[in-house]
Amino acid sequence: MASSEPERRGEEECAAAGEDEDTGAQIAPIVRLEEVAITTGEEEEDVLLDLKAKLYRFDKQGNQWKERGVGTVKLLKHKENGKARLVMRQAKTLKICANHLVLPAISIQEHAGNDKSCVWHASDFSDGELKEELFCIRFGSTENCRSFMEMVEEIAQSQEKKEENKEATSAAGLLEKLSVGESKTEEEKKAGEETKEAEEKEAENVQAKPEPEKKEEKEPPAA
């Protein structure tokens, strides 16, 4: 019995050494996975605000608030056209639960009785079609809620100024076209009057010229 124990220990040590030994063999994967570029549609936009929150929408039929999801709400501004929008995705699934433009007419206000929440109306496109929605969003702190409200109001004001500048530019362009059109009309009118005067003078000169005298033809003498 005593001689068998060393043999057993030797076998166990050899087995352990065999497990730890690196044979250098390489096994090729059965399926080769390639990297896939994931686009979110936000690549051409700058992030103005990024906060965690819980979103609700008001169900008119049930006359109650329904949760849309917990995740990250972002305020984005397009790099080229300057348009701003609100986008919110659910934390785990990344499903869009809010997606709408921040327009000058947007009105956002604090929820009655909760200084961590605020409400607003918007034409939302998160479900693939435009729908008028009443949203309520709740943040983890009062500071985050205020930051969100202030940023939305700031964006709305900047969009309003942009619209005013655009309208002013359009109006200036129309006025310029009108003034050019009026000046052309006056020039054409003046040119027409000058042409008419020239024609009248020419007619007067024609009338003033004496008619050439007609010579009387004498009849030949009779043979």
PDB file of N, CA and C in Angstrom, residues 69 78 85 122 132 136 141 178 191 215:
ATOM      1  N   GLY A  69     -40.073  54.932 -21.307  1.00  0.00           N
ATOM      2  CA  GLY A  69     -38.784  54.265 -21.172  1.00  0.00           C
ATOM      3  C   GLY A  69     -37.826  55.031 -20.283  1.00  0.00           C
ATOM      4  N   HIS A  78     -27.910  70.040 -35.761  1.00  0.00           N
ATOM      5  CA  HIS A  78     -27.294  69.627 -37.017  1.00  0.00           C
ATOM      6  C   HIS A  78     -26.174  70.585 -37.401  1.00  0.00           C
ATOM      7  N   ARG A  85     -33.037  69.055 -32.425  1.00  0.00           N
ATOM      8  CA  ARG A  85     -34.075  68.073 -32.102  1.00  0.00           C
ATOM      9  C   ARG A  85     -33.775  67.410 -30.767  1.00  0.00           C
ATOM     10  N   ALA A 122     -45.323  68.294 -28.279  1.00  0.00           N
ATOM     11  CA  ALA A 122     -44.447  68.212 -29.449  1.00  0.00           C
ATOM     12  C   ALA A 122     -45.064  67.299 -30.506  1.00  0.00           C
ATOM     13  N   GLU A 132     -49.091  64.274 -32.336  1.00  0.00           N
ATOM     14  CA  GLU A 132     -49.048  65.263 -31.269  1.00  0.00           C
ATOM     15  C   GLU A 132     -49.028  64.542 -29.922  1.00  0.00           C
ATOM     16  N   CYS A 136     -43.829  64.030 -20.446  1.00  0.00           N
ATOM     17  CA  CYS A 136     -43.359  64.398 -19.114  1.00  0.00           C
ATOM     18  C   CYS A 136     -42.059  63.633 -18.881  1.00  0.00           C
ATOM     19  N   SER A 141     -32.291  64.710 -10.453  1.00  0.00           N
ATOM     20  CA  SER A 141     -32.061  65.860  -9.579  1.00  0.00           C
ATOM     21  C   SER A 141     -32.751  67.093 -10.144  1.00  0.00           C
ATOM     22  N   LEU A 178     -38.675  93.972 -56.379  1.00  0.00           N
ATOM     23  CA  LEU A 178     -39.706  94.955 -56.697  1.00  0.00           C
ATOM     24  C   LEU A 178     -39.094  96.260 -57.172  1.00  0.00           C
ATOM     25  N   ALA A 191     -38.435 105.176 -72.337  1.00  0.00           N
ATOM     26  CA  ALA A 191     -38.002 104.832 -73.695  1.00  0.00           C
ATOM     27  C   ALA A 191     -39.173 104.877 -74.672  1.00  0.00           C
ATOM     28  N   LYS A 215     -45.608 119.363-113.608  1.00  0.00           N
ATOM     29  CA  LYS A 215     -45.464 119.994-114.919  1.00  0.00           C
ATOM     30  C   LYS A 215     -46.630 119.609-115.796  1.00  0.00           C
TER      31      LYS A 215
END
